[in-house]
Each structure stands twice: as structure tokens, then as C-alpha cells.
Amino acid sequence: MLKHTVTHLQPYIPEKPLADLAQERALSHIVRMSANENPFGTSDKVQTAIKNWDFTQSRDYPDGNASRLRSAVAAELGVTESQLVFGNGLDEIIELIARTFLEAGDEVVEPWPTFSEYQLHAQIEGAKVVNVPVQATTGAFDLEALAQAITPKTKLLWLCNPNNPTGTLLSLTELEQFLQQVPPSVLVLIDEAYIEFTDDYPATSALKLLPSFANLVVLRTFSKIYGLANFRVGFAVVPEQLAATMQTVRLPYNLSSVAQLAAFTALGDQTFVQTTRGQVRQAREDWERFLTKAGLPHYQSQTNFQFFQAPQKQATALKEQLLNHGFLVRDGLKPGWLRITFGTTAQNIAVQQIMTAFQQAKNNDNEPDLTLSSMCITTRGSNAY
């Protein structure tokens, strides 16, 4: 009875609620540094706007066109309103793209590792996914291999830029040169979920290439730098001739009024965005210095997370040590490697101290002494780890 393409898929297993995980570990609380969330929160203006929302609207369907948000995003990014397709997070946009464009027998090309949902939704539609390994030493896309992987059956090509989990950024010049090699029949999807964290934003965005390439789509989200992951607001900037079809396939009323209000308000507080970008840049520089000094292989990040090789490739053991001290990080993306989302200054220092003790113990072939007293971990301000 099942659709044959879903019978062998592995289900997504979400992380346990942090409160439950903390109880299991006998901890007062756990800091999640595994989901690339914004440790600096959300604009205070969003909370104020939601508190003032007219609750009597709860019985009404939301604006299915997201008109006010659409107008604000178009003005902010310099695109036309008719190019925008909104989704319940980028997850729905990725699903919508696969549902709209893919048929059984089509091919999808993507670098690997990258965000796993591109592959998942292609497989659901019966398409073949062609994974092209990133360059081992730098984590950068192998553009030559990606171009060579394109065949007459290729329908979509995904580029997460900066990439998740490697954190690496493809320059706009390199991207433009690559797009010139891609046949017009192949839709190139640039997922810019983390682009606002990059040092030279907005110069790093592919948006300025849209007028030159009719087969280019750029994706954005409010989940990362805007700190609105719980509200699930993402969108794609699509060639107008394709946007109309995607709107037809899109589910109606997919963004609640509260989500639209939150995103609209957050977009209007660019001071918060700029402050967050500066804080993330500082954290990125601190992590780069730490990993370099520790001699741990890692890729050059332009995001709010770092992908690195654990000491002696003991990723699982290090993850457990960090979790036992209240920090949850992400493993399973590359053997021996971990991805850690930047936290507050105090959180980052605490994690780095645990990692240093772990590395020293492994070098000495001993169990690490990771008691809080032995490491003299301190906190700063109200951002306790």
C-alpha cells in the first residue's frame, strides 16, 4: 500500500527534549549547541509585537499571501513580490521544490556532506541522488566534479552556501563561473540559510546573480540570524515563470498570522541582526584560534557553527563528555568529526576547557579529569552555561 519510494527511508529521529535529557543525566539543564540556533535569542521587538497581537484573530485563517511580509522582504532584498514563495520553514520549501519539479527517474546533484533533506525529498519523489564529495582538505565544493556529474537526466542541483555542516563559503565569483557551466535545463538551488552570518554580507549573496540566470533559485530563512526557528518561516526567490507554479502546488495558509507578524517585526530590526552578526563573527574567530592552537583539523567556517575533527577522532567519546557536563553537540555527519554551534562567550569557553582536558587525557592515554572545579570554568554576566 505504501508508495514504493518511502519503504526504505530512515525516519528522522529528533533530539530528546532538553528537560528530559537533563533529567536522564542528572543535570540542572543542558545547552543545545547541536542545532545551529541563535544563542543570542530574538529581537525584543518580536516579543512586544506578539504580546500586542489581537487574539480574536485566532478563529480566522491567516493571510494566505503573506502580503505585508512579502512586501517587506521584497523591499529588503531588492526583488519583486511575485518572485517570493513562502513556506513553513525552509523544510517546506525544500519539500515543495522536490514535489513541483521532480519525477521518478530524474537526477539530483549535490555536494556531500550537506543538508540531508535535499536527498530525502528527492528520494521520496523517486529521483536518483548523485553525491559529489567535498574537497577533503578544505571542505569546499568540488565544482569541477559537480559540473561533470550533470547528465541529461539532471533536474536539480543543490548548493548550500555557506554549507551545512562544513561551514565553508563559495565565493560569488566562483559561483557565477560555475553557473555558466550548468545547462539552462538544470535548476540550481542556492540555500542561503546562513548567508547573513558571513563577513562580507550582503556581497556574498547569490541574489545579485538572479537577473543573469533564469535557472537560479535562492532560499532564505528566519530561523538562524533572526532567531525565529520556532516560528518556521522560510522562503525562496524564484524566477517569476516558475513561482506561479510553485504557488499552485504550495499548501494554502501555510504561515500563521503570528509567524508572519514575528518575521515582519524581526526583519524590521536590523540593529539586532547586525549585533548578532558581530557576536557570531567574534565567536568564529575565537573558535578558529582555539582549534588551530589545539591542532584539531577543521574547515574555515563562515557560519554560526564549526565543523572539526575530535582528538584522535574520538567524536562519540567527546560528545559524551560534553553532554555529561551539559553541552549537546552534533555527531554522525562525518566519521570522527563534530559540529558545534557557537554559544555565548561563557558557553564557548566552558566547552573549550572541556575539550582541552579531553585532548590532554587522550594524549596521555588517561581518563580526563573533567570536574568543574578542576577546570575553573567561569561564566560572564547572566549567560550562564
XYZ file of C-alpha atoms in Angstrom:
385
model
C 0.000 0.000 0.000
C 2.911 2.360 0.653
C 4.494 4.470 -2.043
C 7.461 2.309 -3.012
C 9.977 5.163 -2.723
C 9.326 5.587 1.015
C 9.501 1.965 2.129
C 13.262 2.014 2.793
C 13.642 5.569 4.086
C 15.102 6.070 7.525
C 12.883 8.239 9.758
C 14.186 11.489 11.154
C 14.762 10.993 14.868
C 14.523 14.328 16.693
C 16.625 15.077 19.728
C 15.044 14.354 23.075
C 13.507 17.360 24.804
C 16.288 19.063 26.702
C 14.428 18.801 30.007
C 14.118 15.015 29.617
C 17.756 14.679 28.580
C 18.894 16.770 31.542
C 16.899 14.593 33.915
C 18.490 11.453 32.477
C 21.956 12.930 33.012
C 21.149 14.334 36.453
C 21.880 17.856 35.215
C 20.085 21.070 36.075
C 19.894 21.973 32.381
C 21.536 21.342 29.007
C 22.761 23.876 26.467
C 21.885 22.754 22.950
C 24.807 23.502 20.648
C 23.758 20.957 18.043
C 21.000 22.648 16.027
C 22.633 25.879 14.766
C 20.172 28.005 16.705
C 20.865 31.616 17.620
C 22.313 31.749 21.171
C 21.624 35.482 21.300
C 17.885 34.991 21.107
C 15.370 37.045 19.188
C 14.710 40.742 18.773
C 12.826 42.130 21.786
C 10.548 43.871 19.298
C 9.159 40.482 18.259
C 8.047 39.684 21.798
C 6.346 43.061 22.078
C 4.552 42.636 18.759
C 3.258 39.182 19.679
C 2.034 40.369 23.072
C 0.027 43.049 21.296
C -1.413 40.674 18.696
C -5.208 40.650 18.531
C -6.125 37.225 19.905
C -9.594 37.397 18.349
C -7.880 36.638 15.025
C -7.262 33.099 16.258
C -10.512 31.905 14.681
C -9.593 33.349 11.274
C -7.366 31.843 8.623
C -4.142 33.824 8.121
C -3.336 35.888 5.049
C -2.557 33.129 2.567
C -0.427 35.507 0.520
C 1.608 36.790 3.493
C 1.095 40.204 1.897
C 2.732 42.508 4.449
C 5.687 40.176 4.996
C 6.011 39.652 1.236
C 6.200 43.387 0.617
C 8.779 43.897 3.370
C 11.040 41.046 2.213
C 10.870 42.185 -1.410
C 11.895 45.705 -0.395
C 14.698 44.471 1.883
C 16.224 42.161 -0.740
C 15.501 44.190 -3.857
C 13.365 41.546 -5.597
C 9.804 41.599 -6.895
C 6.990 40.364 -4.696
C 5.876 37.863 -7.334
C 9.241 36.089 -7.091
C 8.701 35.114 -3.440
C 7.338 31.766 -2.305
C 6.903 31.387 1.462
C 6.980 28.148 3.404
C 6.613 26.735 6.871
C 10.362 26.895 7.352
C 12.813 26.012 4.612
C 11.852 22.396 5.243
C 8.539 23.003 3.471
C 10.249 24.945 0.692
C 12.644 22.045 0.059
C 9.728 19.611 0.024
C 7.776 21.933 -2.283
C 10.654 22.163 -4.747
C 11.013 18.380 -4.902
C 7.263 17.914 -5.265
C 6.990 20.529 -8.004
C 9.952 19.634 -10.196
C 10.989 16.004 -9.641
C 9.668 12.856 -11.238
C 10.774 9.250 -10.999
C 13.993 8.762 -12.946
C 15.198 12.352 -12.593
C 18.602 13.030 -11.106
C 19.616 15.480 -8.393
C 23.247 16.527 -7.959
C 24.549 17.777 -4.622
C 27.832 18.062 -2.730
C 28.336 15.759 0.235
C 28.145 16.158 3.123
C 25.377 18.723 3.035
C 21.909 19.267 4.463
C 20.257 15.844 4.362
C 16.732 16.992 3.490
C 17.666 17.680 -0.120
C 18.353 13.976 -0.567
C 15.370 12.838 1.492
C 12.768 14.676 -0.585
C 14.398 13.706 -3.862
C 14.203 10.052 -2.828
C 10.537 10.404 -1.880
C 9.823 11.584 -5.429
C 11.735 8.652 -6.891
C 14.711 10.681 -8.136
C 18.299 9.477 -8.093
C 20.656 11.495 -5.910
C 24.251 11.933 -7.069
C 26.514 12.887 -4.159
C 29.772 14.631 -5.040
C 32.258 14.620 -2.123
C 33.573 17.980 -0.954
C 37.313 18.521 -1.053
C 38.786 16.573 1.853
C 41.364 19.126 2.943
C 39.257 22.300 2.783
C 35.651 21.111 2.847
C 34.975 23.315 -0.202
C 32.755 22.220 -3.070
C 34.471 20.318 -5.870
C 32.984 22.456 -8.635
C 34.676 20.553 -11.445
C 33.269 17.242 -10.189
C 29.826 18.790 -9.671
C 29.784 20.024 -13.264
C 30.905 16.630 -14.533
C 28.140 14.903 -12.545
C 25.440 16.675 -14.570
C 23.761 14.435 -17.143
C 20.731 14.829 -19.440
C 18.678 13.373 -16.574
C 19.767 16.015 -14.057
C 16.838 18.190 -12.979
C 18.093 19.913 -9.805
C 21.460 20.895 -8.359
C 21.683 21.890 -4.685
C 24.321 24.163 -3.171
C 24.022 25.098 0.488
C 26.135 28.250 0.714
C 27.645 28.519 3.279
C 27.404 24.768 3.505
C 25.992 22.771 6.385
C 27.828 21.020 8.045
C 31.196 22.172 6.690
C 30.531 25.897 7.189
C 32.511 26.733 4.039
C 31.572 29.583 1.698
C 31.675 29.545 -2.097
C 32.627 32.987 -3.389
C 30.252 34.833 -5.684
C 32.874 34.858 -8.450
C 33.317 31.089 -8.249
C 29.552 30.590 -8.167
C 28.986 32.754 -11.239
C 31.671 30.899 -13.181
C 30.126 27.581 -12.138
C 26.607 28.654 -13.157
C 27.896 29.436 -16.628
C 28.739 25.732 -16.981
C 25.306 24.492 -15.885
C 22.768 23.796 -18.646
C 19.684 26.076 -18.522
C 17.526 22.967 -18.097
C 19.026 22.303 -14.639
C 17.528 24.285 -11.768
C 20.274 25.451 -9.398
C 19.129 25.940 -5.811
C 21.295 28.075 -3.521
C 20.324 27.551 0.113
C 21.447 30.696 1.930
C 20.176 29.791 5.395
C 23.456 31.014 6.922
C 24.431 33.756 4.470
C 23.680 36.619 6.890
C 26.445 35.341 9.193
C 29.162 35.788 6.554
C 31.781 38.502 6.991
C 31.023 40.375 3.781
C 27.244 40.041 3.664
C 25.321 41.085 1.559
C 28.100 40.982 -1.056
C 28.311 37.193 -0.557
C 24.692 36.525 -1.586
C 23.682 34.990 -4.910
C 20.686 37.326 -5.131
C 22.583 39.688 -7.436
C 23.020 36.819 -9.940
C 19.285 36.247 -10.347
C 18.888 38.621 -13.324
C 21.631 36.758 -15.203
C 20.447 33.167 -14.702
C 16.854 32.093 -15.348
C 17.540 28.712 -13.734
C 18.626 30.083 -10.354
C 16.644 29.932 -7.075
C 17.830 31.428 -3.772
C 16.472 30.207 -0.421
C 16.415 32.115 2.862
C 15.109 31.520 6.389
C 14.190 33.476 9.506
C 15.321 30.567 11.703
C 19.006 31.430 12.016
C 20.257 35.005 12.396
C 16.754 36.280 13.208
C 16.348 33.671 15.954
C 12.846 32.597 14.874
C 13.355 28.837 14.461
C 10.197 28.099 16.482
C 8.041 30.186 14.135
C 9.014 28.280 10.956
C 9.293 30.951 8.277
C 11.360 30.360 5.160
C 11.104 31.496 1.566
C 12.528 31.117 -1.905
C 13.280 33.780 -4.505
C 12.196 32.109 -7.711
C 12.099 33.076 -11.414
C 8.619 34.500 -11.944
C 7.644 31.923 -14.570
C 8.314 29.150 -12.031
C 6.993 30.929 -8.936
C 3.410 30.824 -10.169
C 3.507 27.034 -10.481
C 5.088 26.632 -7.067
C 2.334 28.795 -5.587
C -0.203 26.435 -7.130
C 1.439 23.406 -5.512
C 2.036 25.143 -2.153
C -0.398 24.374 0.647
C -2.730 27.297 1.410
C -2.490 29.205 4.699
C 0.895 27.633 5.458
C 2.115 30.565 7.591
C 0.179 31.511 10.700
C -0.584 35.167 11.369
C 1.682 35.056 14.423
C 4.564 33.650 12.363
C 4.060 36.335 9.727
C 3.999 39.036 12.400
C 7.153 37.676 14.053
C 9.063 37.580 10.764
C 7.858 41.017 9.680
C 8.896 42.541 13.004
C 12.257 40.757 13.079
C 13.042 41.932 9.563
C 12.466 45.497 10.693
C 15.037 45.254 13.490
C 18.273 45.221 11.509
C 20.138 46.550 14.539
C 19.573 43.195 16.237
C 20.764 41.416 13.078
C 23.935 43.481 12.850
C 24.686 42.976 16.545
C 24.193 39.223 16.215
C 26.439 39.123 13.156
C 29.195 40.838 15.124
C 28.837 38.483 18.082
C 28.939 35.442 15.820
C 31.975 36.795 13.980
C 33.808 37.173 17.292
C 32.845 33.636 18.347
C 34.008 32.309 14.979
C 37.391 33.982 15.363
C 37.750 32.622 18.900
C 36.921 29.086 17.770
C 39.323 29.343 14.843
C 42.166 30.325 17.189
C 41.282 27.588 19.658
C 41.109 24.782 17.090
C 44.284 25.931 15.365
C 46.199 26.080 18.653
C 44.830 22.657 19.642
C 45.951 21.206 16.318
C 42.463 19.908 15.514
C 41.640 19.658 11.793
C 38.696 21.857 10.858
C 37.165 23.722 7.963
C 37.104 27.505 7.564
C 33.634 28.482 8.760
C 31.542 31.441 7.642
C 28.520 30.374 9.679
C 27.421 30.236 13.319
C 28.914 26.760 13.779
C 32.223 24.951 13.477
C 32.918 21.521 11.970
C 36.062 19.887 13.343
C 37.805 16.566 13.912
C 37.737 15.382 17.503
C 41.037 14.473 19.218
C 42.174 11.100 17.902
C 38.848 11.027 16.005
C 37.097 10.163 19.285
C 33.945 12.072 18.330
C 31.476 9.884 20.207
C 33.545 9.930 23.392
C 33.985 13.703 23.267
C 30.294 14.195 22.596
C 29.504 12.125 25.694
C 31.947 14.080 27.834
C 30.400 17.357 26.713
C 26.891 16.056 27.280
C 27.771 14.883 30.773
C 28.677 18.488 31.505
C 25.578 19.985 29.983
C 26.532 20.680 26.360
C 24.874 18.898 23.438
C 26.763 18.865 20.113
C 26.147 17.102 16.793
C 27.913 13.971 15.580
C 27.216 11.464 12.808
C 27.887 13.874 9.927
C 31.404 12.608 9.154
C 33.296 9.832 10.955
C 35.407 11.278 13.762
C 34.023 14.806 13.341
C 31.673 17.005 15.378
C 29.649 20.099 14.574
C 29.223 22.647 17.329
C 27.010 25.709 17.223
C 28.564 28.814 18.710
C 27.171 29.762 22.105
C 27.686 32.742 24.330
C 31.237 33.652 25.296
C 30.893 31.809 28.612
C 29.485 28.704 26.949
C 32.226 28.639 24.322
C 34.949 28.976 26.964
C 33.445 26.174 29.036
C 33.261 23.815 26.056
C 36.805 24.618 25.009
C 38.083 23.880 28.512
C 36.352 20.503 28.475
C 37.827 19.772 25.045
C 41.316 20.726 26.222
C 41.088 18.396 29.219
C 39.741 15.637 26.980
C 42.540 16.082 24.466
C 45.234 16.088 27.146
C 43.821 12.921 28.665
C 43.724 11.172 25.295
C 47.296 12.213 24.589
C 48.286 10.768 27.970
C 46.011 7.768 27.461
C 44.155 8.579 30.696
C 40.588 9.383 31.584
C 40.104 13.160 31.610
C 39.542 14.967 34.880
C 36.528 16.999 33.867
C 35.169 18.125 37.186
C 34.089 21.733 37.153
C 36.475 22.525 39.980
C 39.453 21.129 38.095
C 38.757 23.355 35.090
C 37.852 26.560 36.952
C 35.051 27.234 34.478
C 33.589 30.680 34.891
C 30.587 32.468 33.482
C 30.145 36.038 32.400
C 27.110 38.158 33.035
C 23.746 36.433 33.025
C 24.655 33.973 30.253
C 25.495 31.020 32.485
C 26.432 27.901 30.631
